[in-house]
Coordinates of C-alpha atoms and ligand atoms in Angstrom, one line a residue:
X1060 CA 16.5 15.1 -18.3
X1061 CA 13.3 15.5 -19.8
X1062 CA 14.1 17.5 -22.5
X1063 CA 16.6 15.2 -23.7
X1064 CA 14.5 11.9 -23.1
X1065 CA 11.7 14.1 -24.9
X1066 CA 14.1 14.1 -27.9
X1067 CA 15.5 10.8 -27.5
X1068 CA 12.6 9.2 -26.6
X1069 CA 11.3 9.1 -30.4
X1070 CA 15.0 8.9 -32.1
X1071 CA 14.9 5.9 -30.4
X1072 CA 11.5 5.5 -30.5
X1073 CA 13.5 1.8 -5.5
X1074 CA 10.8 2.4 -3.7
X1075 CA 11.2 -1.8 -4.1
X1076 CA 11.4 -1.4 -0.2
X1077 CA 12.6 -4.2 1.7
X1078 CA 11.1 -6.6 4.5
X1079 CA 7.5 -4.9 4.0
X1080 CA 4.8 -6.4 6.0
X1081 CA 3.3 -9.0 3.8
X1082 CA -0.5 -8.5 3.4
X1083 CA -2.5 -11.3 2.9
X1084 CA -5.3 -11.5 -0.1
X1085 CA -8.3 -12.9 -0.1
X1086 CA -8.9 -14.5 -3.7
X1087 CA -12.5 -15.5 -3.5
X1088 CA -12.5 -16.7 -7.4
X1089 CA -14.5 -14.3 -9.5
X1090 CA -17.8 -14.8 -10.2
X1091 CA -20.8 -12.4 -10.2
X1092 CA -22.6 -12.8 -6.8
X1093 CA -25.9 -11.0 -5.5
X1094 CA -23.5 -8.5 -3.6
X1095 CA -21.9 -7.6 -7.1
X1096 CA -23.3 -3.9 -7.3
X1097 CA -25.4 -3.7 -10.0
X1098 CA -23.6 -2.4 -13.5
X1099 CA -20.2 -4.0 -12.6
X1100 CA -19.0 -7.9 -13.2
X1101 CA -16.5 -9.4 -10.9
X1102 CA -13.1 -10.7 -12.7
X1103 CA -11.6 -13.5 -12.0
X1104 CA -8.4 -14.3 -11.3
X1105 CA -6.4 -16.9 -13.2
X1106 CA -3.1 -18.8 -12.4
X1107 CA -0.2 -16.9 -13.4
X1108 CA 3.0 -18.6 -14.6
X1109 CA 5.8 -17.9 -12.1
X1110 CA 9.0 -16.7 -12.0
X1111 CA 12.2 -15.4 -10.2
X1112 CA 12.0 -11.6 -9.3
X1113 CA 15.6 -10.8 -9.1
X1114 CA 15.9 -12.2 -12.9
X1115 CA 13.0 -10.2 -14.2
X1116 CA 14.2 -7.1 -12.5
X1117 CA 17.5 -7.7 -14.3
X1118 CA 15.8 -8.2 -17.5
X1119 CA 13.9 -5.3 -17.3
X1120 CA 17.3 -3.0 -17.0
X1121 CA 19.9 -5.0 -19.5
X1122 CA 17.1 -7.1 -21.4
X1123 CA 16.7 -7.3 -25.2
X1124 CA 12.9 -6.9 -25.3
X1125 CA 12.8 -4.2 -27.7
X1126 CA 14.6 -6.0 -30.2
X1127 CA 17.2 -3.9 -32.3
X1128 CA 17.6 -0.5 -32.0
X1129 CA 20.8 2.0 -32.7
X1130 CA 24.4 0.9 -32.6
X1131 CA 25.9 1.8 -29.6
X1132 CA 28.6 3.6 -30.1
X1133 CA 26.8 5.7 -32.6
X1134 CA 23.9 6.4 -29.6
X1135 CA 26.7 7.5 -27.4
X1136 CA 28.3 9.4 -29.6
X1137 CA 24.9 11.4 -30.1
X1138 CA 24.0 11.6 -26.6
X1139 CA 27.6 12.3 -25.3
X1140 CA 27.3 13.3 -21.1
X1141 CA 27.3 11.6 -18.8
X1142 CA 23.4 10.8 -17.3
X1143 CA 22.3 9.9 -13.5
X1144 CA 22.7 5.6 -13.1
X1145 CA 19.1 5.6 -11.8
X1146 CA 18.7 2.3 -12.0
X1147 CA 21.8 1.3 -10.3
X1148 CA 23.3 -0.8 -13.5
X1149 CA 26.2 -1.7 -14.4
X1150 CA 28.9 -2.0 -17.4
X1151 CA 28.2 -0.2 -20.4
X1152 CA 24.5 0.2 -19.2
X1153 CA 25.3 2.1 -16.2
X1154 CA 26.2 5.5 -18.4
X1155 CA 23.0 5.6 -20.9
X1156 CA 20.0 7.2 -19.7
X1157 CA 17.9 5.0 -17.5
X1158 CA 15.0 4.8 -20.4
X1159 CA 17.0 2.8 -22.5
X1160 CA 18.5 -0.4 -22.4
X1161 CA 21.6 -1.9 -24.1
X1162 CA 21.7 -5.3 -25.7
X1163 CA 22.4 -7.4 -28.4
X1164 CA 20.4 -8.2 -31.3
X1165 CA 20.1 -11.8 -32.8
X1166 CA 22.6 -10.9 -35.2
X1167 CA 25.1 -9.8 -33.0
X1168 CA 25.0 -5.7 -32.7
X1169 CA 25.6 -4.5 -29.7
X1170 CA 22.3 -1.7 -29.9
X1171 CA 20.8 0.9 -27.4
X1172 CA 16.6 0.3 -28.2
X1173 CA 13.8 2.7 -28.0
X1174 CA 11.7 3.5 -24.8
X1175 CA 12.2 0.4 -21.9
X1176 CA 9.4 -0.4 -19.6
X1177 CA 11.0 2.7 -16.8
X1178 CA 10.6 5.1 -20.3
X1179 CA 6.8 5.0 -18.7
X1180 CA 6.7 3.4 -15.8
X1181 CA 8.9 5.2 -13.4
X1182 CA 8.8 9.1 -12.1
X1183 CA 9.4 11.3 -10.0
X1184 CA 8.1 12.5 -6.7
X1185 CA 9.4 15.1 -4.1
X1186 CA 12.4 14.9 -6.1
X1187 CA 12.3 11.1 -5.3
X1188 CA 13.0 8.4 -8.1
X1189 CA 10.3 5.6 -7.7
X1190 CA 10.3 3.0 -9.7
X1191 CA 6.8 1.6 -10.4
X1192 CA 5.4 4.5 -10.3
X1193 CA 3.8 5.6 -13.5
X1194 CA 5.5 8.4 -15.2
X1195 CA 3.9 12.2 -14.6
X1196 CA 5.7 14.0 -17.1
X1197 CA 5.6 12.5 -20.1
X1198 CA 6.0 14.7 -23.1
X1199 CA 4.3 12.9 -26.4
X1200 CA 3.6 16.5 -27.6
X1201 CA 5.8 16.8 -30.6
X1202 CA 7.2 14.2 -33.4
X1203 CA 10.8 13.9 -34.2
X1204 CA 10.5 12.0 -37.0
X1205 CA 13.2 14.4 -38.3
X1206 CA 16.3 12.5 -36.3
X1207 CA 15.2 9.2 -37.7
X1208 CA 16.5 10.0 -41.0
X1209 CA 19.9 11.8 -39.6
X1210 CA 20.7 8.9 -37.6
X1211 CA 20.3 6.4 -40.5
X1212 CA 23.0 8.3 -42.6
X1213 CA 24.9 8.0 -39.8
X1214 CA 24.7 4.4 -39.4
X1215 CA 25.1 3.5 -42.7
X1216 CA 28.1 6.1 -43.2
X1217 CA 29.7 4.4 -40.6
X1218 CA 28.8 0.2 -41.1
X1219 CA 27.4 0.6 -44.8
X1220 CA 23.9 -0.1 -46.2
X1221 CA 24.3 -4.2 -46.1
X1222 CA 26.0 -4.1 -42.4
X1223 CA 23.9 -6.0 -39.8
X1224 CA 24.3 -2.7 -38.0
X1225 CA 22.3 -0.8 -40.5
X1226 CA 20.1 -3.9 -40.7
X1227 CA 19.3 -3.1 -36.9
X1228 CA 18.8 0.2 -36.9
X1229 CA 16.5 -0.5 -40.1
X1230 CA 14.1 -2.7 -38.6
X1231 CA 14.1 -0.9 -35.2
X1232 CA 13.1 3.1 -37.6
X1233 CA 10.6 1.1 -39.6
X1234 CA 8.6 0.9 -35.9
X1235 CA 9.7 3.6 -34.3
X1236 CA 8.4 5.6 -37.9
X1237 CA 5.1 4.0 -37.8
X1238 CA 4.6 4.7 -34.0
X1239 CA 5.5 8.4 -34.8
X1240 CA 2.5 8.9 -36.6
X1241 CA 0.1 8.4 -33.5
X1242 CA 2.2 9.2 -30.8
X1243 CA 1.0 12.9 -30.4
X1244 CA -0.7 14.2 -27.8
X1245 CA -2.4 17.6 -27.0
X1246 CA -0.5 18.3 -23.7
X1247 CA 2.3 16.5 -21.5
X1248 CA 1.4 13.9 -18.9
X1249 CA -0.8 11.7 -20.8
X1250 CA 1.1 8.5 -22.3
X1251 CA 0.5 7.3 -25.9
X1252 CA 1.2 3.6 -25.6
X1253 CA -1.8 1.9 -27.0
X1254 CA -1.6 4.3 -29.8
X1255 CA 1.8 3.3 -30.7
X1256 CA 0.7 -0.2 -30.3
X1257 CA -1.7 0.0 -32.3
X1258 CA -0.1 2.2 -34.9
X1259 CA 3.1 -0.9 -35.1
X1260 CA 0.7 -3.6 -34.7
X1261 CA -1.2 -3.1 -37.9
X1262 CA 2.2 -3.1 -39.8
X1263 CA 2.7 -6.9 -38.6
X1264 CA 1.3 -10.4 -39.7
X1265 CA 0.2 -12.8 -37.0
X1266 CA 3.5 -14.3 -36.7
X1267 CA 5.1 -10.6 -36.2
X1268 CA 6.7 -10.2 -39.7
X1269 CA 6.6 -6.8 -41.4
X1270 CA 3.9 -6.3 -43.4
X1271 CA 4.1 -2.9 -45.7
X1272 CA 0.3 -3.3 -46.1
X1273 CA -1.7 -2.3 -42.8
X1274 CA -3.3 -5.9 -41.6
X1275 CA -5.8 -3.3 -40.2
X1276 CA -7.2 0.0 -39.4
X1277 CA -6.6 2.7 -37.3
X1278 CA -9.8 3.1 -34.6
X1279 CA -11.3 6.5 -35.4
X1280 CA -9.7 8.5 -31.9
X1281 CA -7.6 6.6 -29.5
X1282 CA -6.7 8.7 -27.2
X1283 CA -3.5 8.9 -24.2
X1284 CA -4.3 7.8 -21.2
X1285 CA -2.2 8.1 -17.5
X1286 CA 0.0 5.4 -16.1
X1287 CA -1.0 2.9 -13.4
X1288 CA 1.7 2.0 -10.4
X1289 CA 2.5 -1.5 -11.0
X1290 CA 2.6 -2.0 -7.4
X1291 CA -1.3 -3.1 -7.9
X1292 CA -0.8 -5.9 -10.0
X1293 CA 0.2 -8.6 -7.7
X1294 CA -4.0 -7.8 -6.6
X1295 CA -4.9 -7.8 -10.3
X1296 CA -7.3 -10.2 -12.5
X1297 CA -7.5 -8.2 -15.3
X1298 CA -4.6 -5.5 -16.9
X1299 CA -5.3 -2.0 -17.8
X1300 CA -7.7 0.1 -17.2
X1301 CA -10.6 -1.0 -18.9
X1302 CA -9.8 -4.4 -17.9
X1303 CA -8.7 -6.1 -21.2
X1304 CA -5.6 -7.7 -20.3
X1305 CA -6.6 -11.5 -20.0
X1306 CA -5.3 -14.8 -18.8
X1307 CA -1.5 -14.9 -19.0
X1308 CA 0.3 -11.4 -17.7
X1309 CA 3.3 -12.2 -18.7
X1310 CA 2.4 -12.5 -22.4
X1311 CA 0.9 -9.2 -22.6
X1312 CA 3.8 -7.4 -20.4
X1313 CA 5.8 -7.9 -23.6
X1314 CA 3.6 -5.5 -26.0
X1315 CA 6.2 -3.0 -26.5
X1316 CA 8.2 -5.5 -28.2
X1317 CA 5.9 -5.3 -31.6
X1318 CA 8.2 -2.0 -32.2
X1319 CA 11.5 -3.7 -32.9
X1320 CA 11.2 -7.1 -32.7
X1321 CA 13.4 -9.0 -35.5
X1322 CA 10.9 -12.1 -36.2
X1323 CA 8.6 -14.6 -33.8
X1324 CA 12.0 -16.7 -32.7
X1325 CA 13.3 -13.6 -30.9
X1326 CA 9.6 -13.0 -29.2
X1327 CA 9.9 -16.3 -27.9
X1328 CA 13.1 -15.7 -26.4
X1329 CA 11.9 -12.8 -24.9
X1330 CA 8.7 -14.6 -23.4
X1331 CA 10.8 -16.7 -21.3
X1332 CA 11.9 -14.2 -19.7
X1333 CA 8.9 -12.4 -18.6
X1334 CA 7.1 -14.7 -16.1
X1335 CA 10.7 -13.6 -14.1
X1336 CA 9.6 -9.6 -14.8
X1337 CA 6.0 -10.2 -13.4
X1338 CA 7.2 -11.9 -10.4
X1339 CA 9.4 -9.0 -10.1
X1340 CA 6.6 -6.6 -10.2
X1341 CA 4.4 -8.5 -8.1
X1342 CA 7.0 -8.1 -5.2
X1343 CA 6.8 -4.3 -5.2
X1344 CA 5.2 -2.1 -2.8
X1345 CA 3.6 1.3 -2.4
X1346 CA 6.0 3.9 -1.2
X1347 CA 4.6 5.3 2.5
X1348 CA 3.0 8.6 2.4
X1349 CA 5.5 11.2 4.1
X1350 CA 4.8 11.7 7.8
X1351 CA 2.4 9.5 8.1
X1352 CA 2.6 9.4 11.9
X1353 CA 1.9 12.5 12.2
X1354 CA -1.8 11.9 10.7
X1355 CA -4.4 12.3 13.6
X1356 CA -5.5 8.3 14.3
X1357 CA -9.1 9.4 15.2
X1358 CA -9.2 11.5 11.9
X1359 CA -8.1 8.6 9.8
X1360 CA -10.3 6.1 11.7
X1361 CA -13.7 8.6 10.4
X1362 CA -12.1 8.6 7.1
X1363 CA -11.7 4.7 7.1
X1364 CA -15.3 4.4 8.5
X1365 CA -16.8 6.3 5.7
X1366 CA -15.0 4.5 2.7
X1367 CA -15.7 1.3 4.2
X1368 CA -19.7 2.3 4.0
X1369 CA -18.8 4.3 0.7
X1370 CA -16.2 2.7 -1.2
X1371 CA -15.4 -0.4 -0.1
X1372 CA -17.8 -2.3 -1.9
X1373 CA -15.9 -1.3 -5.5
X1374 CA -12.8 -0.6 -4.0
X1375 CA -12.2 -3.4 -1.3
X1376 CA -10.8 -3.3 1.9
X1377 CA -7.4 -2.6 3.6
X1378 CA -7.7 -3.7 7.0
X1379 CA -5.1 -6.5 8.0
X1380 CA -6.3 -8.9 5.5
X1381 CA -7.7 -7.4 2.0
X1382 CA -10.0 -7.9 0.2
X1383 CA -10.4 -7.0 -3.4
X1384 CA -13.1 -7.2 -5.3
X1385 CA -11.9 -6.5 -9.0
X1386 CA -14.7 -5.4 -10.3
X1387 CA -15.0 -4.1 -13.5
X1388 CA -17.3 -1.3 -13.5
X1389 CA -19.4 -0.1 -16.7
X1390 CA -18.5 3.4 -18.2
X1391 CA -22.4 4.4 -17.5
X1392 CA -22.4 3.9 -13.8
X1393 CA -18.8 5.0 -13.5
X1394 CA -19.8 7.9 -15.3
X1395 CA -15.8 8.9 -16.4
X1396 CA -14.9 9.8 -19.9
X1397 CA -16.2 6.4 -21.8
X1398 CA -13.9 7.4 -25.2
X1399 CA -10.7 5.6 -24.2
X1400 CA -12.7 2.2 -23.6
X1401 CA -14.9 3.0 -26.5
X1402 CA -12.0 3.5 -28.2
X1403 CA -9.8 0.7 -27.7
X1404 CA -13.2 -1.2 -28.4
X1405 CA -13.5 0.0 -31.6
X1406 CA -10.0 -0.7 -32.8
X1407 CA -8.6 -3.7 -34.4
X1408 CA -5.8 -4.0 -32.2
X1409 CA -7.8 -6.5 -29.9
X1410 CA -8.8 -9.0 -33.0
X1411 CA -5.0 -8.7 -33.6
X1412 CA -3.4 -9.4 -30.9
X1413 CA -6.3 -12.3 -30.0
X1414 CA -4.9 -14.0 -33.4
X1415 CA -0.9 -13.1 -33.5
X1416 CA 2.2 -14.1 -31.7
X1417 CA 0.6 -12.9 -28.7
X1418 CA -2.2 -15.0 -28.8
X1419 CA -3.4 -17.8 -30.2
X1420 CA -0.2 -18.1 -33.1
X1421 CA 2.0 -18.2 -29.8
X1422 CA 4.5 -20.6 -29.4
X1423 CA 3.6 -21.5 -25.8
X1424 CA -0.1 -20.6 -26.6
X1425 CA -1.2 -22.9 -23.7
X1426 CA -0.4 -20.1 -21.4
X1427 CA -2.8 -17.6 -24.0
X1428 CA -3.2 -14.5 -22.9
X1429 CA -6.1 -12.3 -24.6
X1430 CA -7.4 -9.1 -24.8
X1431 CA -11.2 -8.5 -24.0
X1432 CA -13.0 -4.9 -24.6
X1433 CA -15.4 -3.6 -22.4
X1434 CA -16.7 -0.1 -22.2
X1435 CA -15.8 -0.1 -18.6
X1436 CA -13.1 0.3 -16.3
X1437 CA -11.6 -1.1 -13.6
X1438 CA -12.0 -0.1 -10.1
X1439 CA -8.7 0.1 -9.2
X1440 CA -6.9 -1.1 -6.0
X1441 CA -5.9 2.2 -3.7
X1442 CA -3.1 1.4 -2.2
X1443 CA -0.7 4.2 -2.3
X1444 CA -3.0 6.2 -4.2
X1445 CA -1.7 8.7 -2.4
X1446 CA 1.0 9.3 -5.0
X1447 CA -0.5 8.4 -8.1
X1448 CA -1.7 11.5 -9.3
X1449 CA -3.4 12.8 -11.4
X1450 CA -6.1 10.3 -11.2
X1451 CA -9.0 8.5 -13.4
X1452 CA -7.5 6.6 -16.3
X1453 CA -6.8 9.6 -18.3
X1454 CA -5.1 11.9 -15.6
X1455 CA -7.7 14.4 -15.6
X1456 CA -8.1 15.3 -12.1
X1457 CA -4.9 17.0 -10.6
X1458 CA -5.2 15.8 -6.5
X1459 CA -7.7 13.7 -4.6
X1460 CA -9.4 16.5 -3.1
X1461 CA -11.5 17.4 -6.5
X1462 CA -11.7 13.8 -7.2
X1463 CA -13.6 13.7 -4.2
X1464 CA -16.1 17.0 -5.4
X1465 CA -17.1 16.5 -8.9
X1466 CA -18.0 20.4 -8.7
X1467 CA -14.4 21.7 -7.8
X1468 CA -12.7 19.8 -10.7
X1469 CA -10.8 22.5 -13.0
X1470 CA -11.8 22.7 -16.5
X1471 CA -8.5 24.0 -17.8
X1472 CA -5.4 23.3 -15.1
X1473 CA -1.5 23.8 -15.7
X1474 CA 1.3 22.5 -14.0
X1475 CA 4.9 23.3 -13.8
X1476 CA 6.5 20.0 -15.3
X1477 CA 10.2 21.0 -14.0
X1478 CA 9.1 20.8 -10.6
X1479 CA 7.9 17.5 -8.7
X1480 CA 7.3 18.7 -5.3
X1481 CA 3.8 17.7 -4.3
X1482 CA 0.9 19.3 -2.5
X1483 CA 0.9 16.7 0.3
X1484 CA -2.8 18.6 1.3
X1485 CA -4.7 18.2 -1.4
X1486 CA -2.7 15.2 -2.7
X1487 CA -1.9 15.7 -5.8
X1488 CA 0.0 17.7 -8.5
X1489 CA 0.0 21.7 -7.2
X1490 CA -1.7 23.7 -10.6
X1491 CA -3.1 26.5 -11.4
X1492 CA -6.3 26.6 -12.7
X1493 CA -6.4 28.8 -15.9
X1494 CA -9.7 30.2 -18.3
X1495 CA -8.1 27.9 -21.3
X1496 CA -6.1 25.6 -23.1
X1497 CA -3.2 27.7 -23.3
X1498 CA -0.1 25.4 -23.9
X1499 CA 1.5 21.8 -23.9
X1500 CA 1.7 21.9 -19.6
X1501 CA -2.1 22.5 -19.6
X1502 CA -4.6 19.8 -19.8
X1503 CA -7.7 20.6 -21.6
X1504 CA -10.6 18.3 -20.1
X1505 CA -12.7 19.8 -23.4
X1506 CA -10.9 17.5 -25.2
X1507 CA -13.0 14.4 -26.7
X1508 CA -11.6 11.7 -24.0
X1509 CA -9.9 13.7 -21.8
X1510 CA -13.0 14.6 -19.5
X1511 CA -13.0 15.1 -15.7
X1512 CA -16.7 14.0 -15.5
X1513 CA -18.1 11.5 -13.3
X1514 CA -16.7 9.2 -10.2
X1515 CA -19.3 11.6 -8.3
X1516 CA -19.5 9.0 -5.0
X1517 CA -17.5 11.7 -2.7
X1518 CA -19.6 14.4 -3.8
X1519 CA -22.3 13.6 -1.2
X1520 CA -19.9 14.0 1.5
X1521 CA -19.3 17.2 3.5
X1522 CA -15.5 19.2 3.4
X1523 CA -14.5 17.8 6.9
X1524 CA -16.0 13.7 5.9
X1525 CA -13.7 15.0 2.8
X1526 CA -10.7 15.7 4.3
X1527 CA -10.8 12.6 6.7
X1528 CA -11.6 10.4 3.8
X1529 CA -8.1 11.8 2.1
X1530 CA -6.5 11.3 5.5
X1531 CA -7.7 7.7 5.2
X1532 CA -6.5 7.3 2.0
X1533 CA -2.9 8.4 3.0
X1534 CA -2.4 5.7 4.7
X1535 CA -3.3 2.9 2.5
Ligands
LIG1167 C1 5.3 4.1 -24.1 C2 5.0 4.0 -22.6 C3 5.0 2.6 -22.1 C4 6.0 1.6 -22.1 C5 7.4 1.7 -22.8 C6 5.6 0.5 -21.3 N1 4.3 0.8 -20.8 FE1 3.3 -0.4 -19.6 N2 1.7 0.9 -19.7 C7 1.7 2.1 -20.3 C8 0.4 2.7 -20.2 C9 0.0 4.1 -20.8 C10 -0.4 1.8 -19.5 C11 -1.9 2.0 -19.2 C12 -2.7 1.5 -20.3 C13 -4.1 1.0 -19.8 O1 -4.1 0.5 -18.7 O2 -5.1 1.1 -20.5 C14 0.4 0.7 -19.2 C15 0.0 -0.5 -18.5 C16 0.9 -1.5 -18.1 C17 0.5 -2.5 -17.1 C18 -0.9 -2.7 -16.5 C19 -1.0 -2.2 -15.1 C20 -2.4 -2.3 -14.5 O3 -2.5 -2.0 -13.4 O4 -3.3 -2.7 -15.2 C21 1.6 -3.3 -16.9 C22 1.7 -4.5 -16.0 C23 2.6 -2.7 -17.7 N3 2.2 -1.6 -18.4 C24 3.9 -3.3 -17.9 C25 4.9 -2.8 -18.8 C26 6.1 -3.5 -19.0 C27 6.6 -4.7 -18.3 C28 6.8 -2.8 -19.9 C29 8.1 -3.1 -20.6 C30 8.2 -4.4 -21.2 C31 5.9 -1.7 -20.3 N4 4.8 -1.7 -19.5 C32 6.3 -0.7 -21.2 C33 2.8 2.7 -20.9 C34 4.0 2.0 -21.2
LIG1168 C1 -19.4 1.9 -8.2 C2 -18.0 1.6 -7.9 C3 -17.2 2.7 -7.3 C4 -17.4 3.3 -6.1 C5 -18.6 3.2 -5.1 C6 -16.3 4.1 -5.8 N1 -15.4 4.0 -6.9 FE1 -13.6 4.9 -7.0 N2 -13.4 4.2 -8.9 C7 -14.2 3.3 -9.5 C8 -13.8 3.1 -10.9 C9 -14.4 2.2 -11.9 C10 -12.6 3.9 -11.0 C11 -11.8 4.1 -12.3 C12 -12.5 5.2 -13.1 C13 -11.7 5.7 -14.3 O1 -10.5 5.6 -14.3 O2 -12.3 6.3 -15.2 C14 -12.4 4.6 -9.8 C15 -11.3 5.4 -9.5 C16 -11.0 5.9 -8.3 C17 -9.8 6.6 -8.0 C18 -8.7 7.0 -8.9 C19 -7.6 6.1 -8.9 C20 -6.4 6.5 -9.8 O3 -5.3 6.1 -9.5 O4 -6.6 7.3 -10.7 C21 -9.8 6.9 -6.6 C22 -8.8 7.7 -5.8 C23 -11.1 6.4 -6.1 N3 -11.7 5.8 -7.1 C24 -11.5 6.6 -4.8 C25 -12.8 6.3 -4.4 C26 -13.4 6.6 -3.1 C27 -12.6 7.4 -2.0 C28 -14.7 6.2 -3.1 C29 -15.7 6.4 -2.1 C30 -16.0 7.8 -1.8 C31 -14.9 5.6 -4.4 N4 -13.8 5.6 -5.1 C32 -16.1 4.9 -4.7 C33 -15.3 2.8 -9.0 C34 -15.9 3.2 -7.8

């Protein structure tokens, strides 16, 4: 599957577990009080527009949010077999591979689009399929810009060079193209997105038409960052990891859209649909760590005593009520790789986005939604961190164990991306530590932006406070 969604992916450019026990959170309105820790600012949270989640969770699979895209029967005919219905659709959609949707353009084809929101955001664990879950093996190492060309002769062989279909195709390779050039990445499991954001973004005036001109340029060295479960957004004030997703969610849910979208009119159709996706999101839960019963309680209860005096105070609580603080911590007292933040900082993607569609230009900009840069990040909630690995924002650290002891972090670590079984002991993605950066399934943290550094607050602690710490965290 990989292998084909790796070459697909740029041609083209549930856990959702029932009856859960509903945890209440404590929104105490977000303003920096005198037990703020010092270098971090409190977020607050803002009133989001609602929705209905079984529309939005349709919308996500058969929705038309990436705009146009290739014909249909030509996609088919290129991707032939017959792939696993992960995501349980129907119709024509229930035999293309679960990273695409099929959908109809405003002028009537009948298109398979790029990467959909479960192209990142779903994955694989113990051989499990969770949706939510941010996706662990990615592969953004190579650029196929090659199959672009091939599949527009095809298109127009087939329709001819004034046929809407070629007209689709055309506006979706023009994006996909431009993405292309940034989407590289030094080894698998980091995700590209704001680089292909940013890359489309600068190709588009405020009210989303093409521009051939760059309205922009590129920041010096964005760089890939991991995935976040969206099960923590329904605890969320602020999106992404350095905290610049602002004011309306649903808005800035829909930024994968500047890739194919035909013109403004069809981003507003779009928009009404995605209050219905957040409320969607904002229903899912973490999946349960396996055998949790089986955890010692007294064990668990040390480990819960120490983050509560350790952790609590950036990382909230998760006793029957919870509190979250979301704090947004600066990169200094952090002390993690500060390039991503500096990075997404430095580029004009936020002054973009601030003043297009998206923003202020938008048609319902009473809801506006905004981007804000800080060179900080968010301390994120932690439930089911368990199976969020790797962790920090860019994925450096392979299990929780060496997040937890700065000094046992691998320089140089390499996974076997065929293989999703996890190492339920140290909790996280089973490696092998190697002496360099020898291929795409190693990750080199000697890479600007893709250090393990910092987050040192377990280090302190000794391997059995450790271990029940992790035992804790299971459980969340
Ligand atoms: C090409 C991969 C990719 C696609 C496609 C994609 N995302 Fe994401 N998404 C990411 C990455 C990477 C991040 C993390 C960026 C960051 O936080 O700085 C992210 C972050 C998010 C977040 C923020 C979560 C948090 O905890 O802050 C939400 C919500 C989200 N995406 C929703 C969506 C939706 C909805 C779609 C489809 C409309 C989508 N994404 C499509 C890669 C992708
Ligand atoms: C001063 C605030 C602060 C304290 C104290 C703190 N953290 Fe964090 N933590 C953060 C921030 C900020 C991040 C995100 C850093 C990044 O991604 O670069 C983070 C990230 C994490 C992550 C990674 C999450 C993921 O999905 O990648 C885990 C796990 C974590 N912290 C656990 C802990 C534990 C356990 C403790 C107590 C020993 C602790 N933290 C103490 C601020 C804090």
């Amino acid at each position: 599957m990989s292998a084909l969604r790796a070459s697909v992916a740029l041609v083209l450019a549930t856990s959702l577990t029932a009856g859960c026990t509903e945890r209440q959170l404590i929104d105490d309105g977000g303003v920096s009080t005198p037990t703020t820790p010092a270098g971090t600012t409190r977020l607050e949270r803002t009133v989001q527009r609602s929705g209905d989640p079984e529309a939005g969770w349709d919308y996500l699979r058969y929705g038309d949010y990436i705009g146009s895209g290739v014909p249909a029967d030509i996609f088919t005919a290129l991707i032939g077999g017959e792939p696993p219905n992960r995501l349980g659709r129907e119709g024509d959609s229930a035999s293309i591979p679960y990273v695409f949707n099929r959908f109809e353009t405003p002028t009537g084809v009948d298109v398979v689009g790029g990467l959909n929101c479960f192209g990142c955001h779903s994955s694989y664990l113990n051989g499990e399929f969770i949706v939510g879950l941010g996706d662990a093996f990615s592969d953004f190492t190579s650029n196929q810009t090659g199959q672009f060309e091939q599949a527009r002769e095809l298109v127009e062989f087939r329709y001819g060079e004034d046929s809407a279909e070629a007209e689709a195709y055309a506006i979706f390779l023009r994006g996909a193209s431009a993405a292309a050039t940034r989407t590289t990445t030094p080894f698998r499991g980091v995700n590209s997105a704001f680089l292909l954001e940013e890359a489309v973004a600068r190709q588009r005036n405020a009210d989303l038409s093409w521009s051939d001109e760059p309205v922009f340029d590129l920041a010096p060295r964005l760089v890939a960052s991991d995935v976040p479960a969206w099960w923590n957004v329904k605890k969320k004030a602020a999106l992404y990891y350095s905290g610049i997703g602002r004011g309306d969610f649903a808005r800035l849910l829909q930024q994968i859209s500047v890739v194919g979208v035909y013109h403004a009119e069809q981003a507003d159709g779009f928009d009404a649909n995605f209050p219905d996706v957040l409320a969607w999101i904002e229903t899912l839960e973490p999946p349960v760590f396996p055998d949790v019963d089986t955890l010692d309680p007294e064990v668990v209860e040390r480990g819960h005593q120490i983050f509560e005096a350790t952790c609590s105070g950036c990382h909230g609580t998760y006793n029957e009520v919870h509190e979250y603080p979301n704090l947004l911590v600066d990169a200094d007292v952090v002390g993690t790789d500060p390039v991503y933040a500096e990075a997404i900082a430095a580029s004009g993607l936020s002054d973009w986005y601030n003043t297009s569609w998206f923003g202020d230009y938008g048609a319902a900009a009473g809801d506006s939604s905004y981007v804000q840069p800080a060179v900080a990040y968010v301390a994120p909630p932690l439930d089911g961190v368990w199976a969020t690995a790797p962790y920090l924002h860019n994925g450096s650290v392979p299990n929780l164990m060496t997040l937890l002891d700065s000094s046992r972090r691998p320089t140089f670590w390499r996974r076997d991306f065929q293989d999703s079984t996890y190492d339920t002991n140290s909790v996280g993605w089973p490696h092998q530590v190697v002496e360099a950066g020898l291929d795409v399934d190693t990750y080199d943290t000697t890479i600007p932006g893709y250090g393990n550094q910092g987050h040192t607050f377990g280090d302190h602690l000794d391997d059995d406070e450790r271990r029940a710490l992790v035992d804790y965290l299971k459980t969340l």
